[in-house]
PDB file of C-alpha atoms in Angstrom:
ATOM      1  CA  UNK O   1      -0.477  -0.091   0.150  1.00 95.00           C
ATOM      2  CA  UNK O   2       1.145   3.923  -0.924  1.00 98.00           C
ATOM      3  CA  UNK O   3       1.168   6.290   1.996  1.00 98.00           C
ATOM      4  CA  UNK O   4       1.959   9.397   2.711  1.00 98.00           C
ATOM      5  CA  UNK O   5       3.357  10.447   6.382  1.00 98.00           C
ATOM      6  CA  UNK O   6       5.407  13.690   7.732  1.00 98.00           C
ATOM      7  CA  UNK O   7       7.476  12.519   9.801  1.00 98.00           C
ATOM      8  CA  UNK O   8       9.311  15.242  11.734  1.00 97.00           C
ATOM      9  CA  UNK O   9       7.952  18.065   9.380  1.00 97.00           C
ATOM     10  CA  UNK O  10       9.222  15.742   5.947  1.00 98.00           C
ATOM     11  CA  UNK O  11       6.818  14.533   3.375  1.00 98.00           C
ATOM     12  CA  UNK O  12       7.689  10.397   3.144  1.00 98.00           C
ATOM     13  CA  UNK O  13       5.694   8.625   0.704  1.00 98.00           C
ATOM     14  CA  UNK O  14       6.786   4.904   0.658  1.00 98.00           C
ATOM     15  CA  UNK O  15       4.675   1.000  -0.501  1.00 98.00           C
ATOM     16  CA  UNK O  16       4.198  -0.664   2.516  1.00 98.00           C
ATOM     17  CA  UNK O  17       3.760  -3.784   3.539  1.00 98.00           C
ATOM     18  CA  UNK O  18      -0.605  -3.516   5.447  1.00 97.00           C
ATOM     19  CA  UNK O  19       0.831  -5.453   8.716  1.00 97.00           C
ATOM     20  CA  UNK O  20       4.496  -3.377   8.780  1.00 98.00           C
ATOM     21  CA  UNK O  21       4.309  -1.635  12.416  1.00 97.00           C
ATOM     22  CA  UNK O  22       4.926   2.031  12.464  1.00 98.00           C
ATOM     23  CA  UNK O  23       7.503   2.175  14.794  1.00 98.00           C
ATOM     24  CA  UNK O  24      10.031  -0.699  12.393  1.00 98.00           C
ATOM     25  CA  UNK O  25       8.611   1.506   9.313  1.00 98.00           C
ATOM     26  CA  UNK O  26      10.558   4.343  11.027  1.00 98.00           C
ATOM     27  CA  UNK O  27      13.071   2.668  12.217  1.00 98.00           C
ATOM     28  CA  UNK O  28      14.085   0.730   8.864  1.00 98.00           C
ATOM     29  CA  UNK O  29      12.340   2.095   5.993  1.00 98.00           C
ATOM     30  CA  UNK O  30      13.125   5.879   7.582  1.00 98.00           C
ATOM     31  CA  UNK O  31      16.522   5.024   9.484  1.00 98.00           C
ATOM     32  CA  UNK O  32      15.145   7.015  12.436  1.00 98.00           C
ATOM     33  CA  UNK O  33      17.115   4.167  15.174  1.00 97.00           C
ATOM     34  CA  UNK O  34      15.868   6.422  17.528  1.00 96.00           C
ATOM     35  CA  UNK O  35      12.035   5.320  18.524  1.00 97.00           C
ATOM     36  CA  UNK O  36      13.579   1.598  20.825  1.00 97.00           C
ATOM     37  CA  UNK O  37      11.611  -1.311  20.739  1.00 96.00           C
ATOM     38  CA  UNK O  38      10.976  -2.531  23.772  1.00 93.00           C
ATOM     39  CA  UNK O  39       8.258  -5.436  24.468  1.00 92.00           C
ATOM     40  CA  UNK O  40       7.011  -5.017  21.207  1.00 88.00           C
ATOM     41  CA  UNK O  41       3.242  -5.382  22.799  1.00 91.00           C
ATOM     42  CA  UNK O  42       2.835  -1.322  24.021  1.00 90.00           C
ATOM     43  CA  UNK O  43       3.726  -2.765  27.415  1.00 93.00           C
ATOM     44  CA  UNK O  44       7.035  -0.600  28.188  1.00 96.00           C
ATOM     45  CA  UNK O  45       6.454   2.481  25.905  1.00 97.00           C
ATOM     46  CA  UNK O  46      10.270   2.645  24.866  1.00 97.00           C
ATOM     47  CA  UNK O  47       7.945   3.207  21.317  1.00 98.00           C
ATOM     48  CA  UNK O  48       7.034   6.194  22.024  1.00 98.00           C
ATOM     49  CA  UNK O  49       6.818   8.893  19.116  1.00 98.00           C
ATOM     50  CA  UNK O  50       3.822  11.958  18.618  1.00 98.00           C
ATOM     51  CA  UNK O  51       0.908  11.494  16.398  1.00 98.00           C
ATOM     52  CA  UNK O  52      -0.641  14.292  15.515  1.00 98.00           C
ATOM     53  CA  UNK O  53       1.057  15.869  18.830  1.00 96.00           C
ATOM     54  CA  UNK O  54      -0.516  12.761  20.474  1.00 97.00           C
ATOM     55  CA  UNK O  55       1.573  10.171  22.581  1.00 98.00           C
ATOM     56  CA  UNK O  56       1.273   6.489  21.215  1.00 98.00           C
ATOM     57  CA  UNK O  57       3.313   3.580  20.798  1.00 98.00           C
ATOM     58  CA  UNK O  58       4.608   2.730  17.007  1.00 98.00           C
ATOM     59  CA  UNK O  59       4.759  -1.101  18.497  1.00 97.00           C
ATOM     60  CA  UNK O  60       0.935  -1.306  17.922  1.00 95.00           C
ATOM     61  CA  UNK O  61       0.540   1.348  15.041  1.00 97.00           C
ATOM     62  CA  UNK O  62      -0.147  -0.063  11.619  1.00 98.00           C
ATOM     63  CA  UNK O  63       2.480   2.382   9.560  1.00 98.00           C
ATOM     64  CA  UNK O  64      -0.980   2.691   7.456  1.00 98.00           C
ATOM     65  CA  UNK O  65      -2.829   3.954  10.083  1.00 98.00           C
ATOM     66  CA  UNK O  66      -0.436   7.253  10.014  1.00 98.00           C
ATOM     67  CA  UNK O  67      -1.217   7.332   6.696  1.00 98.00           C
ATOM     68  CA  UNK O  68      -1.722  11.444   6.117  1.00 98.00           C
ATOM     69  CA  UNK O  69      -0.977  12.413   9.378  1.00 98.00           C
ATOM     70  CA  UNK O  70       1.880  13.611  11.215  1.00 98.00           C
ATOM     71  CA  UNK O  71       4.626  11.708  12.915  1.00 98.00           C
ATOM     72  CA  UNK O  72       7.174  13.395  15.820  1.00 98.00           C
ATOM     73  CA  UNK O  73      10.204  10.942  16.919  1.00 98.00           C
ATOM     74  CA  UNK O  74      12.743  11.907  19.827  1.00 97.00           C
ATOM     75  CA  UNK O  75      14.707  12.833  16.082  1.00 96.00           C
ATOM     76  CA  UNK O  76      12.557  15.565  15.337  1.00 97.00           C
ATOM     77  CA  UNK O  77      11.672  17.084  19.069  1.00 95.00           C
ATOM     78  CA  UNK O  78      14.533  19.746  18.795  1.00 92.00           C
ATOM     79  CA  UNK O  79      15.245  21.758  15.934  1.00 85.00           C
ATOM     80  CA  UNK O  80      18.606  20.477  16.616  1.00 87.00           C
ATOM     81  CA  UNK O  81      21.516  19.932  19.445  1.00 85.00           C
ATOM     82  CA  UNK O  82      22.340  23.542  19.971  1.00 91.00           C
ATOM     83  CA  UNK O  83      18.449  23.675  20.575  1.00 92.00           C
ATOM     84  CA  UNK O  84      16.998  20.982  22.566  1.00 96.00           C
ATOM     85  CA  UNK O  85      13.247  20.883  23.849  1.00 96.00           C
ATOM     86  CA  UNK O  86      13.012  21.319  27.751  1.00 96.00           C
ATOM     87  CA  UNK O  87      11.842  18.106  28.023  1.00 97.00           C
ATOM     88  CA  UNK O  88      15.125  16.953  26.479  1.00 96.00           C
ATOM     89  CA  UNK O  89      16.890  19.775  28.563  1.00 96.00           C
ATOM     90  CA  UNK O  90      15.845  18.362  32.106  1.00 97.00           C
ATOM     91  CA  UNK O  91      16.889  14.560  31.353  1.00 96.00           C
ATOM     92  CA  UNK O  92      20.105  16.083  30.803  1.00 95.00           C
ATOM     93  CA  UNK O  93      20.322  18.884  33.723  1.00 96.00           C
ATOM     94  CA  UNK O  94      18.288  15.696  35.983  1.00 96.00           C
ATOM     95  CA  UNK O  95      20.486  13.166  34.736  1.00 94.00           C
ATOM     96  CA  UNK O  96      16.860  11.228  33.967  1.00 93.00           C
ATOM     97  CA  UNK O  97      18.412   9.056  32.376  1.00 89.00           C
ATOM     98  CA  UNK O  98      20.730   6.361  32.663  1.00 89.00           C
ATOM     99  CA  UNK O  99      20.746   3.119  30.757  1.00 93.00           C
ATOM    100  CA  UNK O 100      18.530   5.419  28.408  1.00 91.00           C
ATOM    101  CA  UNK O 101      17.201   2.671  26.130  1.00 93.00           C
ATOM    102  CA  UNK O 102      13.696   4.129  28.019  1.00 95.00           C
ATOM    103  CA  UNK O 103      14.237   7.407  27.486  1.00 96.00           C
ATOM    104  CA  UNK O 104      13.026   8.152  23.563  1.00 97.00           C
ATOM    105  CA  UNK O 105       9.747   7.194  25.018  1.00 97.00           C
ATOM    106  CA  UNK O 106       9.929   8.990  28.322  1.00 97.00           C
ATOM    107  CA  UNK O 107      10.667  11.858  26.364  1.00 98.00           C
ATOM    108  CA  UNK O 108       7.290  11.763  24.025  1.00 98.00           C
ATOM    109  CA  UNK O 109       6.226  10.533  26.890  1.00 98.00           C
ATOM    110  CA  UNK O 110       6.030  13.519  29.246  1.00 98.00           C
ATOM    111  CA  UNK O 111       6.460  16.615  26.391  1.00 98.00           C
ATOM    112  CA  UNK O 112       3.122  15.829  25.340  1.00 98.00           C
ATOM    113  CA  UNK O 113       2.037  15.683  28.625  1.00 98.00           C
ATOM    114  CA  UNK O 114       2.913  18.291  29.712  1.00 97.00           C
ATOM    115  CA  UNK O 115       0.823  20.062  26.677  1.00 96.00           C
ATOM    116  CA  UNK O 116      -1.596  19.194  28.464  1.00 96.00           C
ATOM    117  CA  UNK O 117      -0.760  19.871  32.080  1.00 97.00           C
ATOM    118  CA  UNK O 118       2.187  21.943  32.516  1.00 96.00           C
ATOM    119  CA  UNK O 119       2.249  22.218  36.292  1.00 97.00           C
ATOM    120  CA  UNK O 120       2.058  19.041  37.127  1.00 98.00           C
ATOM    121  CA  UNK O 121       2.206  17.813  40.398  1.00 98.00           C
ATOM    122  CA  UNK O 122       5.612  14.699  41.504  1.00 98.00           C
ATOM    123  CA  UNK O 123       2.049  12.406  41.407  1.00 98.00           C
ATOM    124  CA  UNK O 124       0.359  13.538  38.142  1.00 98.00           C
ATOM    125  CA  UNK O 125       3.912  13.648  36.715  1.00 98.00           C
ATOM    126  CA  UNK O 126       4.332   9.747  37.766  1.00 97.00           C
ATOM    127  CA  UNK O 127       0.502   8.914  36.339  1.00 98.00           C
ATOM    128  CA  UNK O 128       1.436   9.984  32.563  1.00 97.00           C
ATOM    129  CA  UNK O 129       4.264   7.887  32.957  1.00 97.00           C
ATOM    130  CA  UNK O 130       3.044   4.132  33.723  1.00 96.00           C
ATOM    131  CA  UNK O 131       3.024   2.705  30.510  1.00 95.00           C
ATOM    132  CA  UNK O 132       6.708   3.520  29.817  1.00 96.00           C
ATOM    133  CA  UNK O 133       8.827   0.662  31.563  1.00 95.00           C
ATOM    134  CA  UNK O 134      13.022   1.680  33.224  1.00 94.00           C
ATOM    135  CA  UNK O 135      14.305  -1.076  33.396  1.00 90.00           C
ATOM    136  CA  UNK O 136      16.930   0.848  36.039  1.00 90.00           C
ATOM    137  CA  UNK O 137      14.119   1.932  37.958  1.00 87.00           C
ATOM    138  CA  UNK O 138      15.081   5.408  37.943  1.00 88.00           C
ATOM    139  CA  UNK O 139      11.824   7.238  37.950  1.00 95.00           C
ATOM    140  CA  UNK O 140      12.978   9.718  40.614  1.00 96.00           C
ATOM    141  CA  UNK O 141      15.644  11.517  38.028  1.00 96.00           C
ATOM    142  CA  UNK O 142      12.396  10.872  35.568  1.00 97.00           C
ATOM    143  CA  UNK O 143      10.058  12.312  38.311  1.00 98.00           C
ATOM    144  CA  UNK O 144      12.952  15.207  39.009  1.00 97.00           C
ATOM    145  CA  UNK O 145      13.509  16.007  34.936  1.00 97.00           C
ATOM    146  CA  UNK O 146       9.866  16.617  34.172  1.00 98.00           C
ATOM    147  CA  UNK O 147       9.920  19.230  37.049  1.00 97.00           C
ATOM    148  CA  UNK O 148      12.773  21.150  35.441  1.00 97.00           C
ATOM    149  CA  UNK O 149      11.460  20.928  31.552  1.00 97.00           C
ATOM    150  CA  UNK O 150       8.306  21.541  33.116  1.00 97.00           C
ATOM    151  CA  UNK O 151       9.667  25.414  34.452  1.00 97.00           C
ATOM    152  CA  UNK O 152      11.615  25.757  32.248  1.00 96.00           C
ATOM    153  CA  UNK O 153       8.080  26.027  29.625  1.00 93.00           C
ATOM    154  CA  UNK O 154       6.839  27.902  32.046  1.00 90.00           C
ATOM    155  CA  UNK O 155      10.144  30.316  31.905  1.00 87.00           C
ATOM    156  CA  UNK O 156      12.277  29.970  34.795  1.00 70.00           C
ATOM    157  CA  UNK O 157      15.081  28.073  35.480  1.00 63.00           C
TER     158      UNK O 157
END
């Protein structure tokens, strides 16, 4: 099937198998390997991307379901390496990552969450990331990183 998908601001038209998962389309067809494959059953959240601005798990969506839509991956979140997204800065400055496997999914989940809730409590952040698993169990640093990002987005430091 021929699909047209805007990924990180660039439109891609490709012929894909109807059962090709979005995560495989992003990683193998487009070479965007920042989106990780973890469980492939929507449990771990490592594959989280934005579909039309909403956080979704790309391991349980077919690429054809993204036809005509806008996808943002962790590679497309920041303008460039000099201008990181506030959530990326938060993870960097608050040590929100350990092995880094869950990090792209956590960043995509929390960046969408902060658009809905720019001033979250720690409990709200923990609830927002319930669908993402950190195998290193660095959850407190992740909560700190999201709080830091929220302050940055509100104009604070």
